[in-house]
XYZ file of N, CA and C in Angstrom:
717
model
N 12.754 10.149 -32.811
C 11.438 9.596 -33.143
C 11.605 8.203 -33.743
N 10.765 7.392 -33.013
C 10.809 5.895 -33.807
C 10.484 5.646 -35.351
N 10.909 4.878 -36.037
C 10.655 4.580 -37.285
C 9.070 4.337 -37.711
N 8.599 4.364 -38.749
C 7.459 4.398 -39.227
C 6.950 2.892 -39.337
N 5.762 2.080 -38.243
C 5.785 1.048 -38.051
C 4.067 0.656 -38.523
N 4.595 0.167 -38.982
C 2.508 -0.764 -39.847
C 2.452 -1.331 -38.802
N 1.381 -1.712 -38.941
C 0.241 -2.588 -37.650
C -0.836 -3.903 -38.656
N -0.966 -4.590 -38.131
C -1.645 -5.573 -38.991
C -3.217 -4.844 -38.908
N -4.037 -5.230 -39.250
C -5.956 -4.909 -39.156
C -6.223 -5.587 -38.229
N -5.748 -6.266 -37.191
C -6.063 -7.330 -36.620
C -5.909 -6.766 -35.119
N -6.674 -6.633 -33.663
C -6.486 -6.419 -32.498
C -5.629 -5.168 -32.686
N -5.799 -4.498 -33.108
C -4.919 -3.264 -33.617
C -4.696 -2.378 -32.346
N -5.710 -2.511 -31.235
C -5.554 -1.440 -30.215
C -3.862 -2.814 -29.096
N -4.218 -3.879 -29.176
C -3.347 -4.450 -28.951
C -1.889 -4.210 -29.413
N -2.129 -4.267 -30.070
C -0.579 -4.707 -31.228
C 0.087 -3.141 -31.186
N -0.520 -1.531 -31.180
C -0.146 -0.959 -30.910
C 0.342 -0.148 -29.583
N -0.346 -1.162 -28.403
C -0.269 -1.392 -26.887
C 1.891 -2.097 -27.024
N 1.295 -2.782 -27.296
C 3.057 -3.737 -27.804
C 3.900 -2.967 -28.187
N 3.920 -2.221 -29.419
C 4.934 -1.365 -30.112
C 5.102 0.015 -28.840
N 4.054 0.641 -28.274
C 4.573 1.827 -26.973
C 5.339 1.281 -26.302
N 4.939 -0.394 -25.776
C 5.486 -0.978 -24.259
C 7.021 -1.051 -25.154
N 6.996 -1.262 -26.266
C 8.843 -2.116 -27.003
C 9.343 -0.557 -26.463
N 8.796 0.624 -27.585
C 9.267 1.818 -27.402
C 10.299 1.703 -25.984
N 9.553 1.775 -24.838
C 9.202 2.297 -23.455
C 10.849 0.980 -23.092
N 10.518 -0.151 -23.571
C 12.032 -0.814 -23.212
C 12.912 -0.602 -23.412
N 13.157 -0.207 -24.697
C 14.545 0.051 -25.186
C 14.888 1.425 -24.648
N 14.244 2.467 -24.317
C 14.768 3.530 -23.901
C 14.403 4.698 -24.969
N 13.445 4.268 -25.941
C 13.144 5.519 -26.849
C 12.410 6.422 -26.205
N 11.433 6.108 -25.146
C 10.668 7.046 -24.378
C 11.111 6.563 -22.939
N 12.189 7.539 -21.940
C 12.577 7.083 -21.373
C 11.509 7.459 -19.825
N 11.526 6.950 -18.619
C 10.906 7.157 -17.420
C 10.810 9.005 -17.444
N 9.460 9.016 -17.291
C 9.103 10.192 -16.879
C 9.138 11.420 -18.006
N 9.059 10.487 -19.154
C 9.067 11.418 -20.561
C 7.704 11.325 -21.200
N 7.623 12.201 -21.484
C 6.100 13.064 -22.534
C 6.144 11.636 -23.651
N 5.473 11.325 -23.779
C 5.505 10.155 -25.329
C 4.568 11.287 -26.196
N 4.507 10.933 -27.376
C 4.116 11.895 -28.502
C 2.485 11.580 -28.404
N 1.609 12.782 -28.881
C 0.334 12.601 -28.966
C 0.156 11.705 -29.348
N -1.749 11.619 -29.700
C -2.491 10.652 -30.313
C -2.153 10.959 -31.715
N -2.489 12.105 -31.892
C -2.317 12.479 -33.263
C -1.201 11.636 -34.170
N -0.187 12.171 -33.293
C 1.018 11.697 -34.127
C 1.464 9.963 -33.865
N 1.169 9.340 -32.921
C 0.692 8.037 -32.451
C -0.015 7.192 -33.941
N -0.857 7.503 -33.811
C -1.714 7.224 -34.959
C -1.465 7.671 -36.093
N -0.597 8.442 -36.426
C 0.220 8.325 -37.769
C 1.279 7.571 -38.020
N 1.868 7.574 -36.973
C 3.084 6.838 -36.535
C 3.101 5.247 -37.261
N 1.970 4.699 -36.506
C 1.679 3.086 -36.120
C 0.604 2.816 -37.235
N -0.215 3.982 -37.886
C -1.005 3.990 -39.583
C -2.296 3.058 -38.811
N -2.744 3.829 -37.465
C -3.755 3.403 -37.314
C -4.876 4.718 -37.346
N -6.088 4.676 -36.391
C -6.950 6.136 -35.918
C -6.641 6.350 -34.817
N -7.319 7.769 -34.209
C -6.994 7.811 -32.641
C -7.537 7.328 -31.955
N -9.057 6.823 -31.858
C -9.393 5.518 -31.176
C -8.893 4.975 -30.849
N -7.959 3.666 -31.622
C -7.099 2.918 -31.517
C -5.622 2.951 -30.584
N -5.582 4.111 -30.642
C -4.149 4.651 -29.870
C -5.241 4.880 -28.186
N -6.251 5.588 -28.289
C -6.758 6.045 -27.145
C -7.063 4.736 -26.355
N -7.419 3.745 -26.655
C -7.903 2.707 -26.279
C -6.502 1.526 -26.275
N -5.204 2.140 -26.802
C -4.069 1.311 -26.325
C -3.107 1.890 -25.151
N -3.354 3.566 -25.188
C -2.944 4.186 -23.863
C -3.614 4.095 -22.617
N -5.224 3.467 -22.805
C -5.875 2.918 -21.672
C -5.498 1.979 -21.138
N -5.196 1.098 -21.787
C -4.831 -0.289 -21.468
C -3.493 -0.029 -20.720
N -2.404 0.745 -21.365
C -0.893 1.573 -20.222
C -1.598 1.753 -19.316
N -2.399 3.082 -19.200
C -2.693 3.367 -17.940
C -3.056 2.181 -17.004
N -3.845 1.724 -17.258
C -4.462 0.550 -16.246
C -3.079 -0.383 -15.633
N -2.065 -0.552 -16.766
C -1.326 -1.629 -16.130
C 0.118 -0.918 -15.346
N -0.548 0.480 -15.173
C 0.807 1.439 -14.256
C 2.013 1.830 -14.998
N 1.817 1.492 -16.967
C 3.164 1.668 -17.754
C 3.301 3.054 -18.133
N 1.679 3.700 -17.948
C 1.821 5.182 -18.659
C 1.155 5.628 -17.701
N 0.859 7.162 -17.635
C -0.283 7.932 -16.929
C -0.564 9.195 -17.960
N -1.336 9.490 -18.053
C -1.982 10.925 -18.436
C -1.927 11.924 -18.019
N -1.869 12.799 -17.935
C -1.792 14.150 -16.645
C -2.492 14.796 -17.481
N -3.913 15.138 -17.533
C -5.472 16.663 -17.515
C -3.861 17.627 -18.370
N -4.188 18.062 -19.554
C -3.732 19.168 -20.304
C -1.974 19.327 -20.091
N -1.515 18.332 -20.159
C -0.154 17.741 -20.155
C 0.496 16.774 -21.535
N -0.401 15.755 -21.216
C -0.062 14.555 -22.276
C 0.075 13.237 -21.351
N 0.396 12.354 -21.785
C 0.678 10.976 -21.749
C 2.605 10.665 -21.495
N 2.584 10.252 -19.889
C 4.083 10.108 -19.560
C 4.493 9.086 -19.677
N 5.370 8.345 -19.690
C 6.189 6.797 -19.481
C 6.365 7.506 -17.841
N 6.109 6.030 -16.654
C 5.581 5.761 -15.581
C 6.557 4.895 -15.248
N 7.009 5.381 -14.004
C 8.374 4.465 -13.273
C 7.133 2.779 -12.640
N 7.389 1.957 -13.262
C 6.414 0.754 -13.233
C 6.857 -0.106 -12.024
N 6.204 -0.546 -11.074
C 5.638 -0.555 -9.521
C 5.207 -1.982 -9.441
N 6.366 -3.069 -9.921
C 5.443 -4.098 -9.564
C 4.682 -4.975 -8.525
N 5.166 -4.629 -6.722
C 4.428 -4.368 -5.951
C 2.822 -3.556 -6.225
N 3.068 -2.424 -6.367
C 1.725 -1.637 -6.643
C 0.870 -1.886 -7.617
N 1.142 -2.809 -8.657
C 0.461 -3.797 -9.925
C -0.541 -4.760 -9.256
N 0.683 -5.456 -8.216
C 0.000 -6.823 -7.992
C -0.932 -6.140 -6.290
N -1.020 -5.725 -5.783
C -1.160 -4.588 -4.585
C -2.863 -4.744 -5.023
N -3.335 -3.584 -6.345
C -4.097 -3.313 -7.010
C -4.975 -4.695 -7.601
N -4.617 -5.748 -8.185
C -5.344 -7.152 -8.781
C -4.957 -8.050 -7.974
N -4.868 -7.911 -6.382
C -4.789 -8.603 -5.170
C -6.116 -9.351 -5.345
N -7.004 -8.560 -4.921
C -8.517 -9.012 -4.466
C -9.095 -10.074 -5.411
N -8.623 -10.088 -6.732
C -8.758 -10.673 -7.949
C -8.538 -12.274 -7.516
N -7.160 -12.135 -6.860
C -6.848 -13.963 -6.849
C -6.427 -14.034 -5.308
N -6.648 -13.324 -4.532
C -6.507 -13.602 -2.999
C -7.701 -14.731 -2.446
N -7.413 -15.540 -1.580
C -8.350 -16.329 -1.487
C -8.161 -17.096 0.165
N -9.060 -17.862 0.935
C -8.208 -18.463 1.737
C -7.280 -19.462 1.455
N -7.638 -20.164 0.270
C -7.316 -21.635 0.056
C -5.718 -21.351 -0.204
N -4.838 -19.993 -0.690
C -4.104 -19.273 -1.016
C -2.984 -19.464 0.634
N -3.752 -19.698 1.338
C -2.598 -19.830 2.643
C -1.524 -20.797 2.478
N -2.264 -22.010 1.926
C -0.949 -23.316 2.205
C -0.360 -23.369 0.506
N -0.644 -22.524 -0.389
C 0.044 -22.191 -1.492
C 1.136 -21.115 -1.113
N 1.116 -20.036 -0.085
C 2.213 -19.329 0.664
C 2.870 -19.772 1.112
N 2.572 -21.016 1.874
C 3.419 -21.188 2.905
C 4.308 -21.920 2.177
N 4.158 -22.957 0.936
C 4.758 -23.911 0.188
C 5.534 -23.676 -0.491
N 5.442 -21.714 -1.083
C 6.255 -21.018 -1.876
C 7.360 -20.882 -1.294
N 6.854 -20.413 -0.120
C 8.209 -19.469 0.759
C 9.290 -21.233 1.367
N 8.270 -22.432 1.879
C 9.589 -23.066 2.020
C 10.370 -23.706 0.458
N 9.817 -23.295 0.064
C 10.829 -23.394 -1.442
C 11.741 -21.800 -1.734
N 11.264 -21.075 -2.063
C 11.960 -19.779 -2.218
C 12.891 -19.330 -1.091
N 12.704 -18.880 -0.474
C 13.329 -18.287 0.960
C 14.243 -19.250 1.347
N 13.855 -20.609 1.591
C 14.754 -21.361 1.980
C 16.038 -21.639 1.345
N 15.477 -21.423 -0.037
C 16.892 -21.631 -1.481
C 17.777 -20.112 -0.953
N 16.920 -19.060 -0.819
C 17.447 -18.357 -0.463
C 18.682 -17.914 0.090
N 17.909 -18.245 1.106
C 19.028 -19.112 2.476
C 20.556 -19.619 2.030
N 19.923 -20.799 1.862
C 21.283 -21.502 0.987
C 22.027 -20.859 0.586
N 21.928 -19.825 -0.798
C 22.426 -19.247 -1.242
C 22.781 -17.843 -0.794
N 22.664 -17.258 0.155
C 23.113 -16.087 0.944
C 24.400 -16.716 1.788
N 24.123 -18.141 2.193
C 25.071 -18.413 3.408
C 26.288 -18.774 2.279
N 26.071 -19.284 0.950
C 27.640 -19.354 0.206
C 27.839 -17.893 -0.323
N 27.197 -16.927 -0.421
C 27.537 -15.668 -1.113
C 28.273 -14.626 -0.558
N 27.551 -14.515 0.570
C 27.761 -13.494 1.741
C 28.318 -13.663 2.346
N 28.978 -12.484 2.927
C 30.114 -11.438 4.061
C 29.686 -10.702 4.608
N 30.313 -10.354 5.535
C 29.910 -9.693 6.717
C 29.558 -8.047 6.447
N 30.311 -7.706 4.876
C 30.180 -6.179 4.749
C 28.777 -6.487 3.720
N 28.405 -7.720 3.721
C 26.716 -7.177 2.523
C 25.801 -7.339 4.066
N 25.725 -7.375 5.359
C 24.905 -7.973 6.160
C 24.238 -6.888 6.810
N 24.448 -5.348 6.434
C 24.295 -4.079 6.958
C 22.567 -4.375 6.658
N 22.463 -4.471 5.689
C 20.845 -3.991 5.312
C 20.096 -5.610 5.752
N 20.454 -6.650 5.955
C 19.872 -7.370 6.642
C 19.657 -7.074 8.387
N 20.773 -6.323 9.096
C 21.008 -5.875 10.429
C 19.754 -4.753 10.559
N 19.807 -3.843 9.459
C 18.856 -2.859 9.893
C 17.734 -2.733 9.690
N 17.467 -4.379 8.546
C 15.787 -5.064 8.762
C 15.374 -5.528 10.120
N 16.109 -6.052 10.472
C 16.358 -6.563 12.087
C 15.837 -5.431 12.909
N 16.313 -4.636 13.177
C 16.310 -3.949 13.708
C 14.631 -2.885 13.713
N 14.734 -2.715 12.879
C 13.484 -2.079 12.475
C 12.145 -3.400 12.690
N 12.552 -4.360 12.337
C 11.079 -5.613 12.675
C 11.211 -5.103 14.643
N 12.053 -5.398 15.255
C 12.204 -5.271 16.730
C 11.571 -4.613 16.893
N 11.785 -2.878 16.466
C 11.292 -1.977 17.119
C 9.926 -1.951 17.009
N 9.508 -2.438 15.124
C 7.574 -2.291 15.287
C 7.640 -3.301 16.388
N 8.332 -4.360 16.522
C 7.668 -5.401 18.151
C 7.549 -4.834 19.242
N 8.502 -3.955 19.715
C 8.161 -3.068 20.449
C 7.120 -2.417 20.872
N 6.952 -2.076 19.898
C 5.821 -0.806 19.716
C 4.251 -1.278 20.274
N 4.248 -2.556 20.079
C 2.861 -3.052 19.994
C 2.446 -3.094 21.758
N 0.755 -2.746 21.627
C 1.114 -2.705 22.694
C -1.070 -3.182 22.806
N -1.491 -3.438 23.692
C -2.749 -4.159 23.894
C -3.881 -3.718 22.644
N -3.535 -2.503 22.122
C -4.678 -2.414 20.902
C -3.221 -3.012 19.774
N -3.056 -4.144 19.463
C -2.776 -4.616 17.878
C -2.614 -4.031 16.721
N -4.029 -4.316 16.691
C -4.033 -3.675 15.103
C -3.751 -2.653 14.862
N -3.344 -1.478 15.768
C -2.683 -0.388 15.658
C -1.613 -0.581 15.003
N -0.585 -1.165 15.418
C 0.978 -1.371 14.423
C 0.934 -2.826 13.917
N -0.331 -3.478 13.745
C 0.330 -4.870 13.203
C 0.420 -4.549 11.856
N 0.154 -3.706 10.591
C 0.638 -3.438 9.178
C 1.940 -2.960 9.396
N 2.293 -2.542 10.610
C 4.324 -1.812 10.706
C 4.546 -3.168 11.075
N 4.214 -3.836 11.678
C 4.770 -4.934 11.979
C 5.219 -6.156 10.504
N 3.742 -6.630 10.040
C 3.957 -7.290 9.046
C 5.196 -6.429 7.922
N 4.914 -5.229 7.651
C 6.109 -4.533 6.493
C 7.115 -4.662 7.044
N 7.641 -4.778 8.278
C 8.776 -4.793 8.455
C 9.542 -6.146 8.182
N 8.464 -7.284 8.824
C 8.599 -8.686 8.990
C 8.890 -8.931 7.340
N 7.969 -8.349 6.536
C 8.286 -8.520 5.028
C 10.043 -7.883 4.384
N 10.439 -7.385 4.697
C 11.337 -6.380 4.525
C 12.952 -7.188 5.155
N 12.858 -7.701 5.976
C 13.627 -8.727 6.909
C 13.942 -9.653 5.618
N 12.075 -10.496 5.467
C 12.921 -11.843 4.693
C 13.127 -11.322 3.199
N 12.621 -10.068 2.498
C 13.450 -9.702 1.328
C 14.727 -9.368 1.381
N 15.381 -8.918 2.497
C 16.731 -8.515 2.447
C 17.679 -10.424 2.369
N 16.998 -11.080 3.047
C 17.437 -12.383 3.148
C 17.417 -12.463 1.535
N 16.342 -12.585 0.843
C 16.001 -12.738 -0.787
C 16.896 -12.232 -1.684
N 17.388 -10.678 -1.287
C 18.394 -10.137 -2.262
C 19.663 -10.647 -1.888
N 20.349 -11.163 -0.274
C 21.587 -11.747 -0.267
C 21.599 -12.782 -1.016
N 20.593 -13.772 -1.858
C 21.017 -14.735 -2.419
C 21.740 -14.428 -3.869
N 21.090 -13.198 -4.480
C 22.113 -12.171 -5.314
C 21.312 -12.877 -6.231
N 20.042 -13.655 -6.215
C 19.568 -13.899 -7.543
C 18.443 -13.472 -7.797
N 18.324 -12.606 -8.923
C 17.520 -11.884 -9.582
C 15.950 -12.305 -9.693
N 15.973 -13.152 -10.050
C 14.324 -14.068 -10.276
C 14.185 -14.203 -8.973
N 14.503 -14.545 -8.573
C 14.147 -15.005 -6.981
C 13.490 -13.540 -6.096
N 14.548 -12.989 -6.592
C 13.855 -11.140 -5.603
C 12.437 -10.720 -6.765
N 12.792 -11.164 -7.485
C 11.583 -10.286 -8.666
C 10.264 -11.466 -8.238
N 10.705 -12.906 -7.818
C 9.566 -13.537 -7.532
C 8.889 -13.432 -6.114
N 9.910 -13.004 -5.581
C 9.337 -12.479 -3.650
C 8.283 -11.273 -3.991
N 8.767 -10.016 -5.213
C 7.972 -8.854 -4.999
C 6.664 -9.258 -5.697
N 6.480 -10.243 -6.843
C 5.851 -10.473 -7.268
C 4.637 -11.075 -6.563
N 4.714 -11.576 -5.465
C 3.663 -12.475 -4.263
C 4.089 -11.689 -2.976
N 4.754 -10.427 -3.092
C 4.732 -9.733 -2.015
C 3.337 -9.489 -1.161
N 2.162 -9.378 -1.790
C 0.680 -8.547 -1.533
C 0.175 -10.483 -1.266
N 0.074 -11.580 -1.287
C -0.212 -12.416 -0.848
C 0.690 -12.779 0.140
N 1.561 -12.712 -0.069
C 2.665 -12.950 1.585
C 2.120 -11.534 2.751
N 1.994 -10.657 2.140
C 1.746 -9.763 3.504
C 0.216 -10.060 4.191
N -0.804 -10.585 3.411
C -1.451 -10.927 3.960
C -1.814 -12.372 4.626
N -1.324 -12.960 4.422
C -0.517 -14.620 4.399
C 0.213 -14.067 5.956
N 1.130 -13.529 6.422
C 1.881 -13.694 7.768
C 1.028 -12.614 8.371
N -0.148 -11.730 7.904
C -0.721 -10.789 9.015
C -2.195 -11.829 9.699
N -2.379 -12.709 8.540
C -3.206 -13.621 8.974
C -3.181 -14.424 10.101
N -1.187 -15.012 10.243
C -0.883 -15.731 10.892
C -0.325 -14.947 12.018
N -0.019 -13.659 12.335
C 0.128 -12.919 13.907
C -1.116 -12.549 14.101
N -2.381 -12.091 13.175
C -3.354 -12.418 13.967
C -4.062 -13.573 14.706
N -3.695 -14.817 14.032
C -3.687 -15.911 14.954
C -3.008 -16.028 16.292
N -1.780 -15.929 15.912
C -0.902 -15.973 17.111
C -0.961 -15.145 18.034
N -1.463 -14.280 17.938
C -1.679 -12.921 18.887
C -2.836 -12.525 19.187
N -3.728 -13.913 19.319
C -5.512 -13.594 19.784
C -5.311 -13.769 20.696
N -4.610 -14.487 21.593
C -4.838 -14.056 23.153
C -3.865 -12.990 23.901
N -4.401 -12.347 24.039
C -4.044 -10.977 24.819
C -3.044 -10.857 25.854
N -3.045 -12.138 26.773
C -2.145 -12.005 27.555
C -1.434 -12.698 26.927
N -0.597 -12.991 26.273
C 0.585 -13.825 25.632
C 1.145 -13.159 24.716
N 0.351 -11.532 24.208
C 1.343 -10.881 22.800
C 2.599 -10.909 23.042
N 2.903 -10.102 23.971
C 4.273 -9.595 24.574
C 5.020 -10.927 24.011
N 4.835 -11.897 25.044
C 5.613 -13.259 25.124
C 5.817 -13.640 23.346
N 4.472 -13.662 22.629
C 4.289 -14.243 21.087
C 5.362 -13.303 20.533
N 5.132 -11.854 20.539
C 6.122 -10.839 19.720
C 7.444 -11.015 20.126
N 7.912 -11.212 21.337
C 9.331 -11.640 21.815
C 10.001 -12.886 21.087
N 8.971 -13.517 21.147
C 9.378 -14.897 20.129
C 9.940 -14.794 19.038
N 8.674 -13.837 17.969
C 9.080 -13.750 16.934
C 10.360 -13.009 16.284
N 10.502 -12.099 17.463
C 11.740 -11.287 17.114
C 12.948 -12.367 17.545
N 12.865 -13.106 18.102
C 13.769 -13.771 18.537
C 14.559 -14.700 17.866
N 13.122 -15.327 16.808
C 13.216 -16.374 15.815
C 14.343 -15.687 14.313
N 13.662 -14.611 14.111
C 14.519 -13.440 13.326
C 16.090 -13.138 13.607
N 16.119 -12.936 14.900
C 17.519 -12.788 15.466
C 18.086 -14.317 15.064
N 17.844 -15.402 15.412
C 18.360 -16.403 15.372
C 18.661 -16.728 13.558
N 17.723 -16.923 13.154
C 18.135 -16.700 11.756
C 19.100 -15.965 10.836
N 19.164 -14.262 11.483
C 19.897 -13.340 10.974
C 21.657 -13.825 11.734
N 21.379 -14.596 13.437
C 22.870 -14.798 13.448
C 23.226 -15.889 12.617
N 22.486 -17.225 12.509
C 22.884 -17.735 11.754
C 23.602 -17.869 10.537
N 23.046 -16.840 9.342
C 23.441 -16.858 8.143
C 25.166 -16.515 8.529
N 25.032 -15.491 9.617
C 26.544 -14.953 9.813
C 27.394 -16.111 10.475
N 26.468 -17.138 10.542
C 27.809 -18.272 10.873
C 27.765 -19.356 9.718
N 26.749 -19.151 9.100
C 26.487 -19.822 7.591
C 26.059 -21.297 8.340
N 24.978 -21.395 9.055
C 24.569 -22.718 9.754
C 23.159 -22.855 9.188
N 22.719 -23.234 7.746
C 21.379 -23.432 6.869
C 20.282 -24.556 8.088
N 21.502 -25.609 8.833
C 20.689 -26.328 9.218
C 19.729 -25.556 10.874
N 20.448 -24.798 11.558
C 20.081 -23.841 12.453
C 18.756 -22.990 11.682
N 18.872 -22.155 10.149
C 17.933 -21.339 9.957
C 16.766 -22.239 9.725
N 17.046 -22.959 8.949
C 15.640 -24.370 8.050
C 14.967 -24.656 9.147
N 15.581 -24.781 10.635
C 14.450 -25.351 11.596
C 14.012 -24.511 11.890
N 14.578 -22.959 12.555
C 13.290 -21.861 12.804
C 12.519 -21.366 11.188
N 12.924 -21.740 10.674
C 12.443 -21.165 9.635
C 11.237 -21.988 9.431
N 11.082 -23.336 9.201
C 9.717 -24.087 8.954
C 9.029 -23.596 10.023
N 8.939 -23.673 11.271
C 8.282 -23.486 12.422
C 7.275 -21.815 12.081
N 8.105 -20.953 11.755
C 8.145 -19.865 11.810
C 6.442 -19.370 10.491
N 6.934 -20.031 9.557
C 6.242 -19.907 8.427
C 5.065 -20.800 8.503
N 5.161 -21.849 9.155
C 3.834 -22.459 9.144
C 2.528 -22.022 9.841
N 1.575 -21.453 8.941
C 0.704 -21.031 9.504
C -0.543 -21.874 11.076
N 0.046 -23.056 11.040
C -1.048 -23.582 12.045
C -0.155 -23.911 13.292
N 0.726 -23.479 13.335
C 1.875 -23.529 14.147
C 1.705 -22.633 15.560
């Protein structure tokens, strides 16, 4: 049990929001553990249960805790895809397209860079079987679209994160998942462009898998200047 912690009078449902989330870091209430009532919450932190009820709301909402009906209050394996997924609609916008596209040739491209000095041929498995898997949703597609274009885009997403984690840097993957839910709609925007005329999918989806392949051999010959050119082409939405 944590130590006996005062709270100022001040935003109190806050400040005791803070002291669960510290709890929840260090490992005092670890993933998928019961945290202690209100009752004892609010003795704990020398506030009321209001105060606690209205700081476990605020968990819930941000995916750190959940409740379970005649259970209690759990620590929540935290989803930051499924965070930003959820307060999408909030800041999604069109104007949001050429802010994607500007990210990714900054991010991805550093990426890049840094996969082609890091990487070997034995980390390239899970980039091969992103590959592989984008192909097959290409495959798949077939005159109704929108049937597999969400397998399509997840896969297409999944491709350039594996590119993201060969760069082996941390911020960089935590900043891809973080604009994951504006990038997926950001490149489904842009194969629905590319793929409004009907007779040309086939040809458009062949492309794109193609552009992928070329990229994925690249890194394995470590040629940045080969990926950077399909790569701008690729990402630019008016393209």
């Amino acid at each position: 049990m944590p130590k006996l912690q005062k709270v100022q009078k001040t935003n109190l449902s806050d400040q005791v929001c803070k002291l669960i989330k510290d709890n929840i870091k260090t490992g005092e209430w670890a993933e998928d553990s019961r945290i202690p009532s209100e009752n004892v919450l609010a003795e704990l932190y020398g506030v009321n249960r209001l105060t606690v009820r209205n700081a476990l709301q605020k968990l819930n909402a941000m995916g750190i805790v959940e409740t379970r009906a005649g259970q209690g209050t759990f620590v929540k394996k935290f989803d930051l895809q499924e965070y930003i997924r959820e307060v999408s609609d909030l800041v999604l916008s069109p104007e949001m397209l050429e802010d994607v596209m500007e990210f990714r040739k900054c991010i991805e491209l550093e990426c890049i860079s840094l996969a082609i000095k890091r990487v070997d041929n034995q980390n390239l498995d899970e980039l091969e079987k992103a590959f592989d898997a984008y192909e097959a949703a290409g495959e798949e597609q077939t005159t109704t679209m929108e049937k597999h274009l969400d397998d399509i885009v997840e896969a297409d997403l999944n491709f350039h994160y594996q590119i993201c984690s060969l760069s082996r840097n941390s911020l960089f993957m935590l900043a891809f998942n973080a604009v994951r839910e504006p990038m997926y709609q950001y490149i489904k925007s842009v194969l629905i462009k590319r793929f409004a005329n009907v007779s040309k999918k086939k040809n458009a989806s062949a492309i794109a898998t193609n552009d992928h392949k070329i990229i994925m051999d690249a890194i394995k010959r470590k040629d940045y200047k080969a990926c950077e050119e399909v790569y701008m082409n690729m990402i630019d939405y008016n393209s």
